[in-house]
Amino acid sequence: MLKRIGVLTSGGDSPGMNAAIRAVTRSALSQGIEVVAIEDGFKGMVEGSMYLMNTRSVSDILYRGGTILGSARLPEFKDIEVRKVAVAKLKEFGVEAVVVIGGDGTYRGAMALTDMGINCIGLPGTIDNDIVSTDYTIGFDTALNTVIQNIDKLRDTSSSHHRCSVVEVMGNKCGDLAIYSGLSCGAEIIVTQETGYDEQEVLAKLRELDMNRKKKHAIVVISEKITDVEMLAAKISKATGFSGRSTVLGHIQRGGSPTAFDRVLATRMGDYAVELLVKGIGGHCVGMVHNEITSFPIEEALAMPKASRKALFALHQRLI
Ligand code: ATP
C-alpha cells in the first residue's frame, strides 16, 4: 500500500502545471496517500528541497499560470551518481513514488529513476505540444490562445499600414503552435520545420498577394529556430510592396491563466497519474488520445514517430 508520493515540475513551465499539481495532490490525499512537494524539479530532489503538503497547500492555484513548485534544469541528473543522491533524499523523506510534470527530458529523468526503484509517472507539461504520445500537452491550448490574441492585434495595425507582420512563435522543433495559430488567424503564410523554409518562395508569395490579390496586409507565422525574423522583415520591405515588421512573441507565450481546456486536461491527467501509481505502475507517461486519458511506457512514447500536419497545411493552402 502506497503511503507517500512526491510531485515536481521540471523543464520549461507551462500554464496548467498548477492544475496538475492540485489534481495529483487532492487525488492522492483523497485516497489516504500523503504528498510531498519537490521544489525546482530534479534539482530540489537532489538537494532535499521538499515539504509535506495538505489539501490547503494547493488551494487557489488551479487558475494560476506558472508553477508553485518552481522548475529548473539539472543536466547533471543524467549522471547515475547524482540520481543516487536523489534516491537517498526521497527515501529520507519517505517518498516512494513520484509524479513528474514536464517535457521529454523530464520523462527521461523519470524513466531513469524508475529503473532505480522509484516508480515515476510523467505528465506532459509543455506549451510546445511536442510529446507524441498525447494529442495535446498541458499548456499548449493556453499558449495557442495567447498567440492568437497577439496576432489578431498585429493584424489590425498591419492592415492600416499595408504591412506584413512576421510573427515568430515557440514550439521548439514542433510546428504545432505555428500551424494551429496560423489556421486560427488566417495567416497568409505558415513556416515550420515540416514545411521547410525557402526565403525566395516566401517573398514571391508575398509579391503575389500584394500585386495580384491586392491584400491590405499579410501575416507570416514562423516557428522559432528557423530564420532571423528581423532580417526576413527587412527583406520583405525591400523585395515586396509590403512594409515588413517582425515580432518575436517569446516568453509571453508561457504565461497566463490556463484555458478551460488545459485545466480539465491537467485535472484528468493528474488524477490518472495517481491511479497508475496506486496500481504499482512506474515508468509510464500519461496522454490523451482521442479524448481518452491513457498511458504508455515512457520508452515506447519517446520512440513514437511525430504525427505529420500535412492535412492541416493543405487545408490552410486551400483557404488562403
Ligand atoms: P521542455 O520541453 O520545456 O524543454 P523538458 O522536460 O524536455 O522540458 P529538459 O531540460 O530537456 O526539459 O529536461 C528537464 C530535466 O530532466 C533536465 O534538466 C534533467 O534534470 C532531466 N533529464 C533530462 N534528460 C535526462 C536523462 N537522459 N536522464 C536523466 N535525467 C534527464
GROMACS .gro file of C-alpha atoms and ligand atoms in nm:
model
  351
    1MET     CA    1   0.000   0.000   0.000
    2LEU     CA    2   0.143   0.331  -0.118
    3LYS     CA    3   0.188   0.576   0.171
    4ARG     CA    4   0.363   0.882   0.033
    5ILE     CA    5   0.427   1.022  -0.315
    6GLY     CA    6   0.612   1.327  -0.445
    7VAL     CA    7   0.523   1.573  -0.719
    8LEU     CA    8   0.752   1.805  -0.917
    9THR     CA    9   0.758   2.028  -1.224
   10SER     CA   10   1.062   2.032  -1.450
   11GLY     CA   11   1.191   2.184  -1.775
   12GLY     CA   12   1.013   2.488  -1.919
   13ASP     CA   13   0.699   2.587  -1.731
   14SER     CA   14   0.355   2.582  -1.890
   15PRO     CA   15   0.008   2.708  -1.794
   16GLY     CA   16  -0.186   2.426  -1.633
   17MET     CA   17   0.104   2.282  -1.436
   18ASN     CA   18  -0.058   2.414  -1.118
   19ALA     CA   19  -0.388   2.249  -1.207
   20ALA     CA   20  -0.197   1.922  -1.248
   21ILE     CA   21  -0.019   1.964  -0.912
   22ARG     CA   22  -0.355   2.027  -0.747
   23ALA     CA   23  -0.514   1.721  -0.909
   24VAL     CA   24  -0.225   1.492  -0.810
   25THR     CA   25  -0.229   1.623  -0.453
   26ARG     CA   26  -0.603   1.613  -0.394
   27SER     CA   27  -0.646   1.279  -0.571
   28ALA     CA   28  -0.373   1.118  -0.357
   29LEU     CA   29  -0.496   1.275  -0.032
   30SER     CA   30  -0.850   1.156  -0.102
   31GLN     CA   31  -0.711   0.802  -0.109
   32GLY     CA   32  -0.514   0.840   0.213
   33ILE     CA   33  -0.179   0.889   0.040
   34GLU     CA   34   0.046   1.169   0.163
   35VAL     CA   35   0.200   1.412  -0.085
   36VAL     CA   36   0.541   1.577  -0.076
   37ALA     CA   37   0.610   1.887  -0.285
   38ILE     CA   38   0.952   1.873  -0.452
   39GLU     CA   39   1.075   2.220  -0.545
   40ASP     CA   40   1.258   2.315  -0.866
   41GLY     CA   41   1.237   1.981  -1.044
   42PHE     CA   42   1.511   1.722  -1.007
   43LYS     CA   43   1.735   1.992  -0.855
   44GLY     CA   44   1.512   2.010  -0.547
   45MET     CA   45   1.503   1.633  -0.532
   46VAL     CA   46   1.884   1.612  -0.518
   47GLU     CA   47   1.906   1.899  -0.269
   48GLY     CA   48   1.626   1.765  -0.049
   49SER     CA   49   1.413   2.073  -0.106
   50MET     CA   50   1.083   1.907  -0.019
   51TYR     CA   51   0.787   1.962   0.214
   52LEU     CA   52   0.472   1.778   0.306
   53MET     CA   53   0.151   1.922   0.165
   54ASN     CA   54  -0.208   1.916   0.279
   55THR     CA   55  -0.524   1.986   0.086
   56ARG     CA   56  -0.493   2.361   0.155
   57SER     CA   57  -0.142   2.371   0.010
   58VAL     CA   58  -0.295   2.358  -0.336
   59SER     CA   59  -0.586   2.596  -0.271
   60ASP     CA   60  -0.625   2.884  -0.512
   61ILE     CA   61  -0.377   2.762  -0.771
   62LEU     CA   62  -0.598   2.590  -1.029
   63TYR     CA   63  -0.635   2.903  -1.240
   64ARG     CA   64  -0.281   3.035  -1.200
   65GLY     CA   65  -0.011   3.021  -1.468
   66GLY     CA   66   0.344   2.912  -1.392
   67THR     CA   67   0.415   2.653  -1.125
   68ILE     CA   68   0.402   2.699  -0.748
   69LEU     CA   69   0.675   2.435  -0.715
   70GLY     CA   70   0.922   2.617  -0.938
   71SER     CA   71   1.105   2.450  -1.222
   72ALA     CA   72   1.469   2.406  -1.310
   73ARG     CA   73   1.700   2.222  -1.542
   74LEU     CA   74   1.966   1.996  -1.393
   75PRO     CA   75   2.171   1.836  -1.673
   76GLU     CA   76   2.377   1.651  -1.407
   77PHE     CA   77   2.072   1.435  -1.339
   78LYS     CA   78   2.187   1.217  -1.630
   79ASP     CA   79   2.471   1.105  -1.405
   80ILE     CA   80   2.377   0.797  -1.200
   81GLU     CA   81   2.580   0.920  -0.901
   82VAL     CA   82   2.365   1.236  -0.888
   83ARG     CA   83   2.049   1.027  -0.917
   84LYS     CA   84   2.169   0.807  -0.629
   85VAL     CA   85   2.175   1.121  -0.411
   86ALA     CA   86   1.819   1.196  -0.525
   87VAL     CA   87   1.701   0.844  -0.440
   88ALA     CA   88   1.860   0.873  -0.094
   89LYS     CA   89   1.682   1.206  -0.036
   90LEU     CA   90   1.349   1.057  -0.144
   91LYS     CA   91   1.400   0.769   0.099
   92GLU     CA   92   1.489   1.013   0.376
   93PHE     CA   93   1.156   1.191   0.315
   94GLY     CA   94   0.969   0.862   0.285
   95VAL     CA   95   0.873   0.929  -0.078
   96GLU     CA   96   0.802   0.600  -0.254
   97ALA     CA   97   0.688   0.722  -0.597
   98VAL     CA   98   0.681   1.049  -0.791
   99VAL     CA   99   0.466   1.229  -1.047
  100VAL     CA  100   0.686   1.444  -1.273
  101ILE     CA  101   0.535   1.715  -1.490
  102GLY     CA  102   0.745   1.837  -1.784
  103GLY     CA  103   0.871   1.761  -2.132
  104ASP     CA  104   1.059   1.472  -2.288
  105GLY     CA  105   1.378   1.544  -2.093
  106THR     CA  106   1.178   1.520  -1.773
  107TYR     CA  107   1.037   1.188  -1.897
  108ARG     CA  108   1.392   1.056  -1.941
  109GLY     CA  109   1.471   1.152  -1.583
  110ALA     CA  110   1.152   0.974  -1.471
  111MET     CA  111   1.248   0.659  -1.659
  112ALA     CA  112   1.597   0.659  -1.509
  113LEU     CA  113   1.455   0.697  -1.157
  114THR     CA  114   1.202   0.419  -1.213
  115ASP     CA  115   1.492   0.193  -1.315
  116MET     CA  116   1.642   0.271  -0.974
  117GLY     CA  117   1.334   0.154  -0.786
  118ILE     CA  118   1.130   0.476  -0.754
  119ASN     CA  119   0.814   0.444  -0.962
  120CYS     CA  120   0.761   0.762  -1.162
  121ILE     CA  121   0.475   0.876  -1.384
  122GLY     CA  122   0.524   1.157  -1.636
  123LEU     CA  123   0.264   1.419  -1.725
  124PRO     CA  124   0.315   1.623  -2.044
  125GLY     CA  125   0.363   1.982  -1.925
  126THR     CA  126   0.489   2.195  -2.215
  127ILE     CA  127   0.345   2.462  -2.442
  128ASP     CA  128   0.518   2.310  -2.745
  129ASN     CA  129   0.283   2.012  -2.798
  130ASP     CA  130   0.595   1.816  -2.889
  131ILE     CA  131   0.514   1.499  -2.695
  132VAL     CA  132   0.394   1.248  -2.950
  133SER     CA  133   0.219   1.013  -2.706
  134THR     CA  134  -0.056   1.265  -2.636
  135ASP     CA  135  -0.281   1.460  -2.871
  136TYR     CA  136  -0.234   1.768  -2.654
  137THR     CA  137   0.015   1.869  -2.387
  138ILE     CA  138  -0.081   2.070  -2.080
  139GLY     CA  139  -0.029   2.438  -2.168
  140PHE     CA  140  -0.050   2.414  -2.546
  141ASP     CA  141  -0.406   2.542  -2.571
  142THR     CA  142  -0.336   2.839  -2.344
  143ALA     CA  143  -0.020   2.932  -2.536
  144LEU     CA  144  -0.209   2.897  -2.863
  145ASN     CA  145  -0.476   3.139  -2.741
  146THR     CA  146  -0.206   3.386  -2.632
  147VAL     CA  147  -0.050   3.367  -2.979
  148ILE     CA  148  -0.387   3.418  -3.146
  149GLN     CA  149  -0.474   3.723  -2.936
  150ASN     CA  150  -0.142   3.881  -3.028
  151ILE     CA  151  -0.165   3.802  -3.399
  152ASP     CA  152  -0.518   3.946  -3.411
  153LYS     CA  153  -0.381   4.270  -3.268
  154LEU     CA  154  -0.094   4.275  -3.515
  155ARG     CA  155  -0.336   4.220  -3.798
  156ASP     CA  156  -0.536   4.532  -3.702
  157THR     CA  157  -0.234   4.756  -3.719
  158SER     CA  158  -0.079   4.579  -4.021
  159SER     CA  159  -0.393   4.639  -4.216
  160SER     CA  160  -0.384   5.014  -4.151
  161HIS     CA  161  -0.028   5.046  -4.282
  162HIS     CA  162  -0.003   4.791  -4.564
  163ARG     CA  163   0.235   4.589  -4.353
  164CYS     CA  164   0.347   4.232  -4.348
  165SER     CA  165   0.394   4.107  -3.994
  166VAL     CA  166   0.636   3.823  -3.946
  167VAL     CA  167   0.549   3.656  -3.617
  168GLU     CA  168   0.789   3.410  -3.456
  169VAL     CA  169   0.622   3.162  -3.224
  170MET     CA  170   0.764   2.899  -2.989
  171GLY     CA  171   0.738   2.524  -3.031
  172ASN     CA  172   1.099   2.412  -3.016
  173LYS     CA  173   1.117   2.177  -3.315
  174CYS     CA  174   0.743   2.122  -3.324
  175GLY     CA  175   0.536   2.337  -3.561
  176ASP     CA  176   0.201   2.293  -3.385
  177LEU     CA  177   0.186   2.642  -3.232
  178ALA     CA  178   0.259   2.786  -3.576
  179ILE     CA  179   0.015   2.575  -3.779
  180TYR     CA  180  -0.269   2.596  -3.528
  181SER     CA  181  -0.229   2.972  -3.476
  182GLY     CA  182  -0.185   3.029  -3.849
  183LEU     CA  183  -0.507   2.843  -3.917
  184SER     CA  184  -0.688   3.025  -3.637
  185CYS     CA  185  -0.584   3.369  -3.760
  186GLY     CA  186  -0.596   3.311  -4.134
  187ALA     CA  187  -0.223   3.381  -4.166
  188GLU     CA  188  -0.116   3.415  -4.528
  189ILE     CA  189   0.200   3.207  -4.484
  190ILE     CA  190   0.297   2.944  -4.225
  191VAL     CA  191   0.654   2.818  -4.196
  192THR     CA  192   0.755   2.528  -3.973
  193GLN     CA  193   1.026   2.264  -3.966
  194GLU     CA  194   0.782   2.039  -4.151
  195THR     CA  195   0.709   2.284  -4.437
  196GLY     CA  196   1.075   2.377  -4.467
  197TYR     CA  197   1.188   2.734  -4.537
  198ASP     CA  198   1.258   2.884  -4.877
  199GLU     CA  199   1.308   3.260  -4.848
  200GLN     CA  200   1.261   3.329  -5.221
  201GLU     CA  201   0.935   3.137  -5.218
  202VAL     CA  202   0.808   3.343  -4.922
  203LEU     CA  203   0.899   3.670  -5.096
  204ALA     CA  204   0.740   3.558  -5.425
  205LYS     CA  205   0.420   3.458  -5.246
  206LEU     CA  206   0.403   3.796  -5.073
  207ARG     CA  207   0.453   3.981  -5.403
  208GLU     CA  208   0.170   3.779  -5.549
  209LEU     CA  209  -0.057   3.858  -5.254
  210ASP     CA  210   0.024   4.227  -5.287
  211MET     CA  211   0.006   4.271  -5.663
  212ASN     CA  212  -0.248   4.013  -5.781
  213ARG     CA  213  -0.465   3.963  -5.477
  214LYS     CA  214  -0.444   4.327  -5.361
  215LYS     CA  215  -0.411   4.219  -4.997
  216LYS     CA  216  -0.400   4.508  -4.750
  217HIS     CA  217  -0.176   4.319  -4.514
  218ALA     CA  218  -0.012   3.984  -4.467
  219ILE     CA  219   0.079   3.770  -4.171
  220VAL     CA  220   0.366   3.523  -4.181
  221VAL     CA  221   0.372   3.285  -3.883
  222ILE     CA  222   0.704   3.112  -3.841
  223SER     CA  223   0.834   2.863  -3.585
  224GLU     CA  224   1.134   2.962  -3.375
  225LYS     CA  225   1.485   2.845  -3.472
  226ILE     CA  226   1.416   2.863  -3.847
  227THR     CA  227   1.546   3.204  -3.954
  228ASP     CA  228   1.622   3.554  -3.825
  229VAL     CA  229   1.278   3.716  -3.848
  230GLU     CA  230   1.415   4.070  -3.827
  231MET     CA  231   1.627   4.010  -4.135
  232LEU     CA  232   1.334   3.849  -4.312
  233ALA     CA  233   1.114   4.153  -4.238
  234ALA     CA  234   1.383   4.382  -4.382
  235LYS     CA  235   1.398   4.171  -4.699
  236ILE     CA  236   1.018   4.184  -4.728
  237SER     CA  237   1.033   4.566  -4.720
  238LYS     CA  238   1.292   4.564  -4.999
  239ALA     CA  239   1.155   4.291  -5.223
  240THR     CA  240   0.775   4.328  -5.194
  241GLY     CA  241   0.516   4.605  -5.178
  242PHE     CA  242   0.461   4.539  -4.808
  243SER     CA  243   0.645   4.708  -4.528
  244GLY     CA  244   0.789   4.421  -4.323
  245ARG     CA  245   0.781   4.412  -3.944
  246SER     CA  246   0.893   4.132  -3.717
  247THR     CA  247   0.757   4.031  -3.377
  248VAL     CA  248   0.910   3.765  -3.157
  249LEU     CA  249   0.637   3.668  -2.911
  250GLY     CA  250   0.886   3.498  -2.680
  251HIS     CA  251   0.812   3.409  -2.319
  252ILE     CA  252   0.476   3.583  -2.315
  253GLN     CA  253   0.356   3.252  -2.467
  254ARG     CA  254   0.447   3.065  -2.149
  255GLY     CA  255   0.240   3.278  -1.913
  256GLY     CA  256  -0.121   3.345  -1.826
  257SER     CA  257  -0.411   3.172  -1.663
  258PRO     CA  258  -0.474   2.831  -1.822
  259THR     CA  259  -0.772   2.790  -2.052
  260ALA     CA  260  -1.062   2.566  -1.952
  261PHE     CA  261  -0.923   2.302  -2.189
  262ASP     CA  262  -0.584   2.297  -2.015
  263ARG     CA  263  -0.742   2.296  -1.668
  264VAL     CA  264  -0.959   1.997  -1.749
  265LEU     CA  265  -0.673   1.815  -1.926
  266ALA     CA  266  -0.436   1.872  -1.633
  267THR     CA  267  -0.701   1.765  -1.382
  268ARG     CA  268  -0.783   1.442  -1.566
  269MET     CA  269  -0.418   1.358  -1.621
  270GLY     CA  270  -0.314   1.434  -1.262
  271ASP     CA  271  -0.581   1.205  -1.124
  272TYR     CA  272  -0.488   0.930  -1.369
  273ALA     CA  273  -0.120   0.951  -1.270
  274VAL     CA  274  -0.210   0.875  -0.909
  275GLU     CA  275  -0.429   0.586  -1.022
  276LEU     CA  276  -0.129   0.435  -1.204
  277LEU     CA  277   0.099   0.473  -0.903
  278VAL     CA  278  -0.161   0.311  -0.678
  279LYS     CA  279  -0.162   0.015  -0.917
  280GLY     CA  280   0.215  -0.010  -0.875
  281ILE     CA  281   0.290   0.113  -1.227
  282GLY     CA  282   0.603   0.322  -1.292
  283GLY     CA  283   0.797   0.442  -1.596
  284HIS     CA  284   0.480   0.542  -1.778
  285CYS     CA  285   0.364   0.875  -1.916
  286VAL     CA  286   0.005   0.989  -1.935
  287GLY     CA  287  -0.150   1.103  -2.261
  288MET     CA  288  -0.484   1.194  -2.408
  289VAL     CA  289  -0.563   1.004  -2.725
  290HIS     CA  290  -0.899   1.063  -2.897
  291ASN     CA  291  -1.022   1.229  -2.577
  292GLU     CA  292  -0.942   0.923  -2.363
  293ILE     CA  293  -0.681   0.951  -2.088
  294THR     CA  294  -0.433   0.668  -2.123
  295SER     CA  295  -0.068   0.589  -2.062
  296PHE     CA  296   0.234   0.442  -2.239
  297PRO     CA  297   0.570   0.314  -2.121
  298ILE     CA  298   0.799   0.618  -2.148
  299GLU     CA  299   1.049   0.432  -2.365
  300GLU     CA  300   0.775   0.350  -2.615
  301ALA     CA  301   0.636   0.705  -2.603
  302LEU     CA  302   0.974   0.863  -2.675
  303ALA     CA  303   1.023   0.638  -2.977
  304MET     CA  304   0.687   0.720  -3.139
  305PRO     CA  305   0.713   0.894  -3.478
  306LYS     CA  306   0.593   1.252  -3.487
  307ALA     CA  307   0.250   1.299  -3.643
  308SER     CA  308   0.252   1.488  -3.973
  309ARG     CA  309   0.038   1.801  -4.006
  310LYS     CA  310   0.022   1.768  -4.386
  311ALA     CA  311  -0.358   1.767  -4.390
  312LEU     CA  312  -0.369   2.091  -4.189
  313PHE     CA  313  -0.117   2.260  -4.418
  314ALA     CA  314  -0.320   2.150  -4.721
  315LEU     CA  315  -0.635   2.292  -4.562
  316HIS     CA  316  -0.457   2.620  -4.494
  317GLN     CA  317  -0.340   2.641  -4.857
  318ARG     CA  318  -0.692   2.581  -4.990
  319LEU     CA  319  -0.838   2.863  -4.786
  320ILE     CA  320  -0.583   3.139  -4.849
  321ATP     P1  321   1.091   2.134  -2.220
  321ATP     O1  322   1.005   2.066  -2.321
  321ATP     O2  323   1.027   2.254  -2.163
  321ATP     O3  324   1.231   2.159  -2.267
  321ATP     P2  325   1.197   1.911  -2.079
  321ATP     O4  326   1.145   1.827  -1.970
  321ATP     O5  327   1.222   1.843  -2.211
  321ATP     O6  328   1.101   2.035  -2.094
  321ATP     P3  329   1.481   1.928  -2.028
  321ATP     O7  330   1.566   2.041  -1.982
  321ATP     O8  331   1.518   1.857  -2.152
  321ATP     O9  332   1.331   1.984  -2.033
  321ATP    O10  333   1.475   1.816  -1.911
  321ATP     C1  334   1.440   1.855  -1.780
  321ATP     C2  335   1.532   1.788  -1.683
  321ATP    O11  336   1.514   1.647  -1.690
  321ATP     C3  337   1.680   1.809  -1.710
  321ATP    O12  338   1.727   1.933  -1.663
  321ATP     C4  339   1.740   1.692  -1.630
  321ATP    O13  340   1.739   1.724  -1.494
  321ATP     C5  341   1.637   1.581  -1.657
  321ATP     N1  342   1.682   1.496  -1.769
  321ATP     C6  343   1.681   1.524  -1.899
  321ATP     N2  344   1.731   1.423  -1.974
  321ATP     C7  345   1.765   1.326  -1.885
  321ATP     C8  346   1.823   1.195  -1.897
  321ATP     N3  347   1.858   1.144  -2.016
  321ATP     N4  348   1.843   1.125  -1.784
  321ATP     C9  349   1.811   1.176  -1.663
  321ATP     N5  350   1.757   1.297  -1.646
  321ATP    C10  351   1.734   1.373  -1.753
   0.00000   0.00000   0.00000
